[in-house]
mmCIF file of C-alpha atoms in Angstrom:
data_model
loop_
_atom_site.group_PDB
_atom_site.id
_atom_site.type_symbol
_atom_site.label_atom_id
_atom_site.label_comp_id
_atom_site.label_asym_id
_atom_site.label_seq_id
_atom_site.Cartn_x
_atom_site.Cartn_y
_atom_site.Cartn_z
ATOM 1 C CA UNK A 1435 -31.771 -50.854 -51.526
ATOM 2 C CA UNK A 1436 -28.975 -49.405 -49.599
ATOM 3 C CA UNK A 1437 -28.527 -47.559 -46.530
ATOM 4 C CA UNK A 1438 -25.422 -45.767 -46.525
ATOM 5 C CA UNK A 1439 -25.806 -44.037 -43.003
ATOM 6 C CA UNK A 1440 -26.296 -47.107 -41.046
ATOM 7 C CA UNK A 1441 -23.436 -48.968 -42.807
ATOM 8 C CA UNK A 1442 -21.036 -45.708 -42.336
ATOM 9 C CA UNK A 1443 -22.049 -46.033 -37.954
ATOM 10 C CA UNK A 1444 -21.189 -49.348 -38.487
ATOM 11 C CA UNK A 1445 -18.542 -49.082 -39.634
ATOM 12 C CA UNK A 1446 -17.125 -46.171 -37.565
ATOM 13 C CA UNK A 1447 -18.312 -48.468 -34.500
ATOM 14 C CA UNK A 1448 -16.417 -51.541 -35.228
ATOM 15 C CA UNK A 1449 -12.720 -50.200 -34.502
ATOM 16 C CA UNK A 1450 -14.458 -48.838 -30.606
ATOM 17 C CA UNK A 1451 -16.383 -52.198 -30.258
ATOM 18 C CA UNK A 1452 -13.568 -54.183 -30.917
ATOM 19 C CA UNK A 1453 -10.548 -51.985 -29.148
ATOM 20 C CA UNK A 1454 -11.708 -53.048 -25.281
ATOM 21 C CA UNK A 1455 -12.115 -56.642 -26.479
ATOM 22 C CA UNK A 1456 -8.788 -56.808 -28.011
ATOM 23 C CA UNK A 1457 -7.107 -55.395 -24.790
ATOM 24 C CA UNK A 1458 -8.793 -57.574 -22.249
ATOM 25 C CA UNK A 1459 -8.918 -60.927 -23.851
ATOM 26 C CA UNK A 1460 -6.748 -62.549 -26.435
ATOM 27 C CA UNK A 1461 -3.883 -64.511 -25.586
ATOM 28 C CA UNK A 1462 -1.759 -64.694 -21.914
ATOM 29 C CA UNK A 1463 0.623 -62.057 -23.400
ATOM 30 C CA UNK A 1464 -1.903 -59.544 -24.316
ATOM 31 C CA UNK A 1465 -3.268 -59.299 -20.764
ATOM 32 C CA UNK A 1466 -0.243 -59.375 -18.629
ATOM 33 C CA UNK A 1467 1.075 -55.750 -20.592
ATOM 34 C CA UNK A 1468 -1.869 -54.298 -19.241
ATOM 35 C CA UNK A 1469 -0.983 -54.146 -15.961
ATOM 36 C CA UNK A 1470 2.076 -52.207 -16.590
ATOM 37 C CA UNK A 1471 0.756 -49.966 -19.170
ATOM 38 C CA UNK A 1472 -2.181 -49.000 -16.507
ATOM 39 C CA UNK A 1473 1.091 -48.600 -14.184
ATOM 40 C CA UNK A 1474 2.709 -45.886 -16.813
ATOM 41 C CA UNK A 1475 -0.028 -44.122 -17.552
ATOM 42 C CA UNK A 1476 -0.858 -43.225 -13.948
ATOM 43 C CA UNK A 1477 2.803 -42.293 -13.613
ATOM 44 C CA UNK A 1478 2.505 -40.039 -16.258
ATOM 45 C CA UNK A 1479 -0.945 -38.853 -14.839
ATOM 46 C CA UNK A 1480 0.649 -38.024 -11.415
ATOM 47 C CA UNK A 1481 4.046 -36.511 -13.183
ATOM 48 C CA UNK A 1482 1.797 -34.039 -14.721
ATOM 49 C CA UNK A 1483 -0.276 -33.279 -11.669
ATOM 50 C CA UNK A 1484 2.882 -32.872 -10.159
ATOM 51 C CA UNK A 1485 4.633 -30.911 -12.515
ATOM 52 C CA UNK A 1486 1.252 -28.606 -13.771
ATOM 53 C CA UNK A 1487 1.174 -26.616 -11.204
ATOM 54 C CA UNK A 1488 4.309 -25.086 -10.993
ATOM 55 C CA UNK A 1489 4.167 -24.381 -14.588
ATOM 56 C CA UNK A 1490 1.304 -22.190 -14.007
ATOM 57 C CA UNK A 1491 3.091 -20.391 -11.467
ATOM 58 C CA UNK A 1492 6.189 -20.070 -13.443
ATOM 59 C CA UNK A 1493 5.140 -16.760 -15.152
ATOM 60 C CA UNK A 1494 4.453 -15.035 -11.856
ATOM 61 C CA UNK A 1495 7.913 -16.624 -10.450
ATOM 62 C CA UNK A 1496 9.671 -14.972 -13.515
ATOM 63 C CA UNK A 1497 8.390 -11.669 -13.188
ATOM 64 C CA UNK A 1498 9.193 -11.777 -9.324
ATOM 65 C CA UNK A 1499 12.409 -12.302 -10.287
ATOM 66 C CA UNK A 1500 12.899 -9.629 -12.838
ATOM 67 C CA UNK A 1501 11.172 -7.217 -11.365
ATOM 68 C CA UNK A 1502 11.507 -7.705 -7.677
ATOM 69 C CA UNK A 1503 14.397 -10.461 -6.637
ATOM 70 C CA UNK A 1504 16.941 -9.075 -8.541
ATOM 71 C CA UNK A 1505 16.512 -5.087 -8.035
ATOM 72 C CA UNK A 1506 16.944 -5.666 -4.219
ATOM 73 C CA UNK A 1507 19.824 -7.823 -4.743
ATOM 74 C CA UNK A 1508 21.640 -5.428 -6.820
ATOM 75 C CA UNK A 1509 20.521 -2.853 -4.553
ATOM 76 C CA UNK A 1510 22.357 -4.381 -1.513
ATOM 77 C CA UNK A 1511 25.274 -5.929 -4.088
ATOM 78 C CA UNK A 1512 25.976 -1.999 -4.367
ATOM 79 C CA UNK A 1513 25.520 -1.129 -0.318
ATOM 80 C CA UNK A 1514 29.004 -3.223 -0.058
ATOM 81 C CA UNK A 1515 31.263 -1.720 -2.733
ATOM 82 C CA UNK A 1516 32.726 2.183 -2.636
ATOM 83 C CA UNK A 1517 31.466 4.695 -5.830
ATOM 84 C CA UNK A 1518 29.587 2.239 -7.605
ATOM 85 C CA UNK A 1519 27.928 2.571 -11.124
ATOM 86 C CA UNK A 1520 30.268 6.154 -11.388
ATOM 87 C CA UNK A 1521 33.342 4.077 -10.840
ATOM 88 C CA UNK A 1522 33.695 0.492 -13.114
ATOM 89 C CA UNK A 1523 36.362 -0.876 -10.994
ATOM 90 C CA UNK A 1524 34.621 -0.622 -7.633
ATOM 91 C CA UNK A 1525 35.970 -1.937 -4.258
ATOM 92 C CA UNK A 1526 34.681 -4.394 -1.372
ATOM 93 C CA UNK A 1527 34.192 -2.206 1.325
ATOM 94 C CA UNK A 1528 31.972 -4.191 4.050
ATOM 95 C CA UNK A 1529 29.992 -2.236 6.050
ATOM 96 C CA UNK A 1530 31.310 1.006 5.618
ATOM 97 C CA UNK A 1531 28.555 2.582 3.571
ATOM 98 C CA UNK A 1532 26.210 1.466 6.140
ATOM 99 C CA UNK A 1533 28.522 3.274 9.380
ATOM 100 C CA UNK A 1534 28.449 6.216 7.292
ATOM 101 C CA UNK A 1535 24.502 6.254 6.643
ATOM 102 C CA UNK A 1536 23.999 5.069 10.775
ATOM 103 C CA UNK A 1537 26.855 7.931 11.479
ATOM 104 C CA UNK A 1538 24.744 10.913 9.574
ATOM 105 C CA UNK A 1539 22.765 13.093 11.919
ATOM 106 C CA UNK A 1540 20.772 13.984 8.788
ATOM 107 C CA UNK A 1541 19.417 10.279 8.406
ATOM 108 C CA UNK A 1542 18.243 10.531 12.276
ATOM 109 C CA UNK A 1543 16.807 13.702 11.253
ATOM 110 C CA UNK A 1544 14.867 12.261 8.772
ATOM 111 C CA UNK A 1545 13.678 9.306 11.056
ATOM 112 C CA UNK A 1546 12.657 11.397 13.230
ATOM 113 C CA UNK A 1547 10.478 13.699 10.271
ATOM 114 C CA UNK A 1548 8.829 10.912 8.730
ATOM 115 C CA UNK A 1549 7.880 8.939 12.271
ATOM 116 C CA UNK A 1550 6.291 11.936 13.112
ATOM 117 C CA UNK A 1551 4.708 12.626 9.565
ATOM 118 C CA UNK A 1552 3.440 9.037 9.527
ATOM 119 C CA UNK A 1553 2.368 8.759 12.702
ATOM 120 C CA UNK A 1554 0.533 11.645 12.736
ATOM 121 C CA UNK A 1555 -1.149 11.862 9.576
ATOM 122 C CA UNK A 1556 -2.572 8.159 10.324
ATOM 123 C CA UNK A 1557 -3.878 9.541 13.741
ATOM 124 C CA UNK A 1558 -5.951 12.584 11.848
ATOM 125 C CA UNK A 1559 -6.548 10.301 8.708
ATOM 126 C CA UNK A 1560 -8.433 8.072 10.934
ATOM 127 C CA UNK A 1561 -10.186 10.772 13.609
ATOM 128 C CA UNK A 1562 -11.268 12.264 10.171
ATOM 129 C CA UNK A 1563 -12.968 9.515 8.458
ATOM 130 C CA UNK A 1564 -14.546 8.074 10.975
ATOM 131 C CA UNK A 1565 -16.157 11.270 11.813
ATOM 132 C CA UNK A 1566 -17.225 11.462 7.886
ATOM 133 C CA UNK A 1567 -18.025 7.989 7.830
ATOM 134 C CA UNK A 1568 -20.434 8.611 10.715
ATOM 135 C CA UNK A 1569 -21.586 11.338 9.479
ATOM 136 C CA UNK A 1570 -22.554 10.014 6.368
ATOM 137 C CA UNK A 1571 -24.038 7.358 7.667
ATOM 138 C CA UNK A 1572 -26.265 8.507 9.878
ATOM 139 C CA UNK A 1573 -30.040 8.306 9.935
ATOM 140 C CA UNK A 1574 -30.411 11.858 9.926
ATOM 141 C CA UNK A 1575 -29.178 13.301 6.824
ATOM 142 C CA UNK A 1576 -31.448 12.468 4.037
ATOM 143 C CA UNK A 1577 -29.786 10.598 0.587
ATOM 144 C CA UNK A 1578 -29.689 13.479 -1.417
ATOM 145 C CA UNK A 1579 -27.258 15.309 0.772
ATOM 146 C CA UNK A 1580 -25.200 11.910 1.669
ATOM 147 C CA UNK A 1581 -24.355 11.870 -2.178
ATOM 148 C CA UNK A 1582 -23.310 15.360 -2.333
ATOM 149 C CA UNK A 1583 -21.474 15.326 0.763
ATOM 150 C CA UNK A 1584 -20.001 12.267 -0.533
ATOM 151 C CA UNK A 1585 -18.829 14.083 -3.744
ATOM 152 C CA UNK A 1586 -17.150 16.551 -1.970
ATOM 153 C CA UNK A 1587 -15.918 14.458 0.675
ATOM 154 C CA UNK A 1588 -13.588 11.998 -1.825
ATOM 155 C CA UNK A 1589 -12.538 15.289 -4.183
ATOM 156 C CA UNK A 1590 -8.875 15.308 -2.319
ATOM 157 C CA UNK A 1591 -9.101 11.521 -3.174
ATOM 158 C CA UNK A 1592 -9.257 12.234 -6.604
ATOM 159 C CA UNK A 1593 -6.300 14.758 -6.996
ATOM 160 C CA UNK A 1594 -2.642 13.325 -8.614
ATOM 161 C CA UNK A 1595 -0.111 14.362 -6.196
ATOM 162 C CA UNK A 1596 1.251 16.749 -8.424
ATOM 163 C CA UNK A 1597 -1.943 18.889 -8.592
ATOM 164 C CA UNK A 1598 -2.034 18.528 -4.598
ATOM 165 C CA UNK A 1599 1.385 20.007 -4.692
ATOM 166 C CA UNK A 1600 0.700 22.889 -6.950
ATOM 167 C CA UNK A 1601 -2.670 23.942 -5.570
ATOM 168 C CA UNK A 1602 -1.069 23.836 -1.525
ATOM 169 C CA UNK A 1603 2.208 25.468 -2.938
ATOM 170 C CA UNK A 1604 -0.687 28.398 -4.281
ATOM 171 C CA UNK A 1605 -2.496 28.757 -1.270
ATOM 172 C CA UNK A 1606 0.062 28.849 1.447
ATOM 173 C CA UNK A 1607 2.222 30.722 -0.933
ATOM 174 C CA UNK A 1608 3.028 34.621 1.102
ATOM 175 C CA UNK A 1609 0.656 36.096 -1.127
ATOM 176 C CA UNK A 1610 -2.244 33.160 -1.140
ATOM 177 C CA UNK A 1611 -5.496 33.282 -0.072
ATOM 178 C CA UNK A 1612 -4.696 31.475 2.919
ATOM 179 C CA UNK A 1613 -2.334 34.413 4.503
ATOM 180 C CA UNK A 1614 -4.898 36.929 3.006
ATOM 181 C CA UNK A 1615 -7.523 35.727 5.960
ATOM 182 C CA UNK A 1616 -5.248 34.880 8.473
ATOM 183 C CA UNK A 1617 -3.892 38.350 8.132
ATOM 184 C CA UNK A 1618 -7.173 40.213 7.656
ATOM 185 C CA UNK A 1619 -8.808 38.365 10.517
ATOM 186 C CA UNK A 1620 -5.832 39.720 12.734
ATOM 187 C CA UNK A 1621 -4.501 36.196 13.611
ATOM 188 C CA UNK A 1622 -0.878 37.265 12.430
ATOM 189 C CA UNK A 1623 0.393 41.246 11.535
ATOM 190 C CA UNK A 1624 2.103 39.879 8.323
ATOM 191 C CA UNK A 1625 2.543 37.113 5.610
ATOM 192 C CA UNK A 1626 3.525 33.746 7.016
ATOM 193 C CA UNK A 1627 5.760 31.617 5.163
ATOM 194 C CA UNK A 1628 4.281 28.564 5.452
ATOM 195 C CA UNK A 1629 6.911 26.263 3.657
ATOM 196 C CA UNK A 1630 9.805 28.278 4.536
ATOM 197 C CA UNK A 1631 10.151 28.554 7.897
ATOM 198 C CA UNK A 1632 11.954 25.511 9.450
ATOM 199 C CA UNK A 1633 9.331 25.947 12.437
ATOM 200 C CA UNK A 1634 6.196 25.561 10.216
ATOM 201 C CA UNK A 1635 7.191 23.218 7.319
ATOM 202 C CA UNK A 1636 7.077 20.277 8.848
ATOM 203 C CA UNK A 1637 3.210 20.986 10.355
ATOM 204 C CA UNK A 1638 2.565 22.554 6.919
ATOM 205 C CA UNK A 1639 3.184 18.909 4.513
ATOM 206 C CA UNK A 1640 1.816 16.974 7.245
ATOM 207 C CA UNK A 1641 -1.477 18.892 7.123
ATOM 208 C CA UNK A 1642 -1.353 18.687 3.296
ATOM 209 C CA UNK A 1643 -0.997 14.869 3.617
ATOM 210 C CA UNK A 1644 -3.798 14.564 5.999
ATOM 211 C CA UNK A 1645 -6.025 16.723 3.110
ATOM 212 C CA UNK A 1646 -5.363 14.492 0.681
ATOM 213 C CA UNK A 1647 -5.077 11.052 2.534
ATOM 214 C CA UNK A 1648 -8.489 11.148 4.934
ATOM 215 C CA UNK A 1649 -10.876 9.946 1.970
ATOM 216 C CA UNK A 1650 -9.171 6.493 1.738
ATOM 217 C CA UNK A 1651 -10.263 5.882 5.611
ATOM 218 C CA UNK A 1652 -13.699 7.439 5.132
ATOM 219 C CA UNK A 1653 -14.704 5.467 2.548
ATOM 220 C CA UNK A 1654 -13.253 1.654 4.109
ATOM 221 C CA UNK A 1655 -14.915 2.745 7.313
ATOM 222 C CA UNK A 1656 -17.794 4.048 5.814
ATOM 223 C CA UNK A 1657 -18.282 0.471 4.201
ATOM 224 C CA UNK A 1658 -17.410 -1.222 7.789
ATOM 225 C CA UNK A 1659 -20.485 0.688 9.179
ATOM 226 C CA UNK A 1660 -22.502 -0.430 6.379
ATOM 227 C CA UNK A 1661 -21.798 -3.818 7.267
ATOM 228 C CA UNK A 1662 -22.542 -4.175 11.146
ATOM 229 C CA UNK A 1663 -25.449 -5.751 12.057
ATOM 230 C CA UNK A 1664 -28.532 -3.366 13.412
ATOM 231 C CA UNK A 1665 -29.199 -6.487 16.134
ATOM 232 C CA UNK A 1666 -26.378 -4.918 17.424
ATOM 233 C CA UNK A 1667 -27.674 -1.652 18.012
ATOM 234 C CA UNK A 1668 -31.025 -2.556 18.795
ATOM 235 C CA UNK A 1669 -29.372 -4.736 21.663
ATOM 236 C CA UNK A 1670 -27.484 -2.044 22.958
ATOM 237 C CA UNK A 1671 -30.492 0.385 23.047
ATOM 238 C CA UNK A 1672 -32.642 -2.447 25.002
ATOM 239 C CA UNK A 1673 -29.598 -2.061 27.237
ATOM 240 C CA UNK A 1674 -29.651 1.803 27.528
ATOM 241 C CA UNK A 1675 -26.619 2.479 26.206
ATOM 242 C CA UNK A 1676 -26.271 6.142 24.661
ATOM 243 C CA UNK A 1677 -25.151 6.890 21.060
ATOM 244 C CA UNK A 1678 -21.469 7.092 23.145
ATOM 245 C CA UNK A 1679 -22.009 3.933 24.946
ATOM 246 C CA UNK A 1680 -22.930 2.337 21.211
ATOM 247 C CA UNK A 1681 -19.887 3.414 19.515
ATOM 248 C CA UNK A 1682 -17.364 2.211 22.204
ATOM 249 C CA UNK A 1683 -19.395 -1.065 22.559
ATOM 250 C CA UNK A 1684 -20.312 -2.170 19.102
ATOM 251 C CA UNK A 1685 -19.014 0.432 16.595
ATOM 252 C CA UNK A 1686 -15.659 0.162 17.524
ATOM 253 C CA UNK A 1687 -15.467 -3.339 17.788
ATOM 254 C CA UNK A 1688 -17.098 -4.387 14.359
ATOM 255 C CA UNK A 1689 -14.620 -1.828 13.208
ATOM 256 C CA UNK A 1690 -11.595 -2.726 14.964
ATOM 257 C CA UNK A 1691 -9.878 -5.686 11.937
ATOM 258 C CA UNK A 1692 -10.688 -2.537 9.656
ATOM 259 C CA UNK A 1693 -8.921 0.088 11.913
ATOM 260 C CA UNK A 1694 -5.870 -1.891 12.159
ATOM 261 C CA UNK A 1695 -5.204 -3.165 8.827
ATOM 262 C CA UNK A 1696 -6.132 0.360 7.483
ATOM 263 C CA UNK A 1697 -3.640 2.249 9.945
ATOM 264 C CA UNK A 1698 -0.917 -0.880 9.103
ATOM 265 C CA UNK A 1699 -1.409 0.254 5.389
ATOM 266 C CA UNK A 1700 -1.570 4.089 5.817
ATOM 267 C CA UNK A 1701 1.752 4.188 7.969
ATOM 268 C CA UNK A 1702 3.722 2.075 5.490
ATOM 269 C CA UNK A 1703 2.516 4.041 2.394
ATOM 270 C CA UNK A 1704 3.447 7.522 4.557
ATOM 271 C CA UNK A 1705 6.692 6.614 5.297
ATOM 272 C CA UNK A 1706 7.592 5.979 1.308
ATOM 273 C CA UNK A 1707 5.636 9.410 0.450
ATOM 274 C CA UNK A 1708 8.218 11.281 -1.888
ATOM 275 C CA UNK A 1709 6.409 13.143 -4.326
ATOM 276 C CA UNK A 1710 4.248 15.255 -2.307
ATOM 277 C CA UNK A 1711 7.778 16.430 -0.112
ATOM 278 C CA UNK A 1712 9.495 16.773 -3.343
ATOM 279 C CA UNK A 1713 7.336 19.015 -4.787
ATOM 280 C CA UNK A 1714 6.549 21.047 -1.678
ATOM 281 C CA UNK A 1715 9.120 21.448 0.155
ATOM 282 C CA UNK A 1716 12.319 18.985 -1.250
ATOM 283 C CA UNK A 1717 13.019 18.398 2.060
ATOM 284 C CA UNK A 1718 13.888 21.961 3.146
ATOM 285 C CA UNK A 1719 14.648 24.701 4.433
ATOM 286 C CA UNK A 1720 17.927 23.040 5.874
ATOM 287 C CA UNK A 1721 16.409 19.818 7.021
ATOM 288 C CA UNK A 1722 13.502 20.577 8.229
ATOM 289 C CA UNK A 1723 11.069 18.261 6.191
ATOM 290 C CA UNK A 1724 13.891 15.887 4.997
ATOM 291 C CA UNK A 1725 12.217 12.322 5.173
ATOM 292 C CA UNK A 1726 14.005 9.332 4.425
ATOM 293 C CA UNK A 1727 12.366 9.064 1.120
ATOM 294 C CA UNK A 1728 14.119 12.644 -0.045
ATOM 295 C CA UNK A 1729 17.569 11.631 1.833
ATOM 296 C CA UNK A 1730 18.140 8.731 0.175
ATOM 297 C CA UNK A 1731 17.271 10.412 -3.248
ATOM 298 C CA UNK A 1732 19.684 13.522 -2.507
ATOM 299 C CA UNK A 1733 22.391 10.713 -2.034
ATOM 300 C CA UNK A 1734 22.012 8.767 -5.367
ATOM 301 C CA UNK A 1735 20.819 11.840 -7.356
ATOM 302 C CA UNK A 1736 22.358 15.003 -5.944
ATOM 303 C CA UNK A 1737 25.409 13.509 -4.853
ATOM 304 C CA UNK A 1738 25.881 10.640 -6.963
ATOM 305 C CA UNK A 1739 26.679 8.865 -4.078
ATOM 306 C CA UNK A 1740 24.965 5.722 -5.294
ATOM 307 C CA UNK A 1741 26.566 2.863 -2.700
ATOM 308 C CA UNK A 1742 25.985 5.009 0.602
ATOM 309 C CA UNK A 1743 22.398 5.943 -1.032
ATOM 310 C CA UNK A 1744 21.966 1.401 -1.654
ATOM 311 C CA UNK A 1745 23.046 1.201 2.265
ATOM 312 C CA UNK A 1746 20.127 3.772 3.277
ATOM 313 C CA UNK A 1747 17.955 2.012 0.850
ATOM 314 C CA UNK A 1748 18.337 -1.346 2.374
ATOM 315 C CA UNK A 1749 18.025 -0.102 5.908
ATOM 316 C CA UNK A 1750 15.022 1.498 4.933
ATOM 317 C CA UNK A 1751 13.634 -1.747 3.293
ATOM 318 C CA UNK A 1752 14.715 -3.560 6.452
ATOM 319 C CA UNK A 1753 12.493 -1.165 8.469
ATOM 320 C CA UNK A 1754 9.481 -0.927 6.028
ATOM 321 C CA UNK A 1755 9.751 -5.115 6.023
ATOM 322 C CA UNK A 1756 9.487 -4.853 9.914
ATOM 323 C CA UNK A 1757 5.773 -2.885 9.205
ATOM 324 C CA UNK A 1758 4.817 -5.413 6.537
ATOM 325 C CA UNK A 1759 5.663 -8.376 8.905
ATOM 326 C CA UNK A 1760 3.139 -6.709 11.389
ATOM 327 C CA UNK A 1761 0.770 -6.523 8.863
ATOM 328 C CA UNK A 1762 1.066 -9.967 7.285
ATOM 329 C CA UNK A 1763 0.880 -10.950 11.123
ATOM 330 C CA UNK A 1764 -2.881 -8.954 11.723
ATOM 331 C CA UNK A 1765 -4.114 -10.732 8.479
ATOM 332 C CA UNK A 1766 -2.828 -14.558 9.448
ATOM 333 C CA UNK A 1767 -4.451 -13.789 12.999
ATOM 334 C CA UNK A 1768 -8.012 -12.417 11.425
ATOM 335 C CA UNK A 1769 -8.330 -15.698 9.102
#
């Protein structure tokens, strides 16, 4: 009587038996190769833990390339040449382009606009949510409300620019609703033109960005709050410290990593804000609410000026990496 699975295993087990016998005994020969076959395959072993790596990050390295290494170079290839892309046999010009940005009063003008835009709508984006943040985390208001305070709260959050554009355009339009009460409540004898007037346009976008910018603070600080300790507070009270006293002393604190990464952020994505300007205003009347942003489009696109507009590109890039080093800075520091 046979057994046909026991002689198959042993069968199949012979070759593995036999394989470490065969390798570490035999003749002289046999066992001084295994020393330098050991020798090769760690090589190989460290070659590949070596090499492995970088292959992983080659992908990512490629699309930085594509997508991000060579725009800028081109960009700045084309800040040193006269009428490029309209003109195919372009010359070297140095740093003309670049006088001639640094030489335009309009380009100061529009430093000027979107220092104060930025600066400003960070200062009311974060006075505003961290009074809704508070707010909405406090004791006092019951869930039920939180949520539909909440709701309403994150709805400018929600808008595309575009709509943001269109509804403000509406409203502050001579015949909106908006002139309708300031004139019937006697604040002002006749229709104000809100984004006409050189005086008032500039006010005008930069309470529109405010609008539609304050949720992204409320909600990061409303999430700080959530997070500091109630030791903290319980301290403070043992202490007599006031609700005032408490926000200076531990509020403000806990929330200060948050506060300064957030305004970091905010500032640099205000200064590149096109679309809202664009649509509102496009950087009139004159150059009232002309922002970098809009100048250097009205160069390549209006003008077809496309080296001068690569010279105001880069000098804006220069100044935008400036903010992003201070950033990059705050985060090293906090870890």
């Amino acid at each position: 009587m046979t057994h046909p699975p026991e002689t198959t295993e042993a069968t199949a087990a012979a070759p593995l038996a036999t394989a470490p016998a065969s390798a570490g005994s035999g003749d002289g020969g046999t066992g001084d190769e295994a020393g330098p076959t050991r020798g090769r395959w760690r090589g190989r072993r460290s070659y590949r833990g070596t090499v492995a790596p970088y292959g992983f990050l080659t992908p990512t390295f490629v699309l930085l390339l594509v997508l991000m290494v060579t725009p800028i170079a081109m960009v700045i290839g084309y800040s040193f040449v006269d009428r490029v892309i309209i003109n195919p046999n372009s010359d070297f010009v140095g740093f003309e382009n670049y006088a001639q940005v640094l030489g335009d009063p309009v380009f100061f003008k529009a430093v000027s606009n979107t220092a104060i835009f930025a600066g400003a709508s960070v200062i009311a984006h974060f006075v505003l949510g961290m009074g809704f943040a508070l707010m909405l985390n406090s004791p006092m208001i019951s869930n039920r409300l939180k949520a539909v305070y909440r709701a309403i709260y994150i709805l400018p959050w929600l808008f595309t620019v575009a709509i943001v554009a269109v509804l403000w355009r509406m409203l502050l339009s001579p015949n909106g609703i908006v002139n309708f009460f300031v004139t019937e409540l006697g604040f002002a004898e006749e229709e104000i033109a809100w984004l006409s007037d050189p005086s008032l346009a500039l006010p005008a976008i930069t309470f529109i960005n405010i609008w539609a910018g304050y949720p992204f603070f409320m909600v990061s600080l409303l999430a700080g709050l959530q997070g500091i300790s109630s030791e903290l507070y319980e301290a403070a009270r043992l202490d007599r410290a006031g609700p005032v006293k408490q926000f200076f002393n531990v509020t403000l604190p806990q929330l200060k990593p948050i506060i300064i990464s957030m305004a970091l952020l905010d500032f640099i994505w205000t200064t590149q804000q096109f679309a809202l300007i664009w649509m509102t205003t496009g950087g009139g009347p004159i150059d009232a609410t002309e922002m970098v942003s809009t100048y250097t489009y009205k160069l390549a696109f209006s003008t077809y000026d496309f080296a001068v507009a690569s010279a105001s590109a880069v000098i804006i890039f220069l100044l935008s990496m400036t903010l992003a080093f201070f950033y990059v800075r705050h985060q090293k520091s906090r870890d």
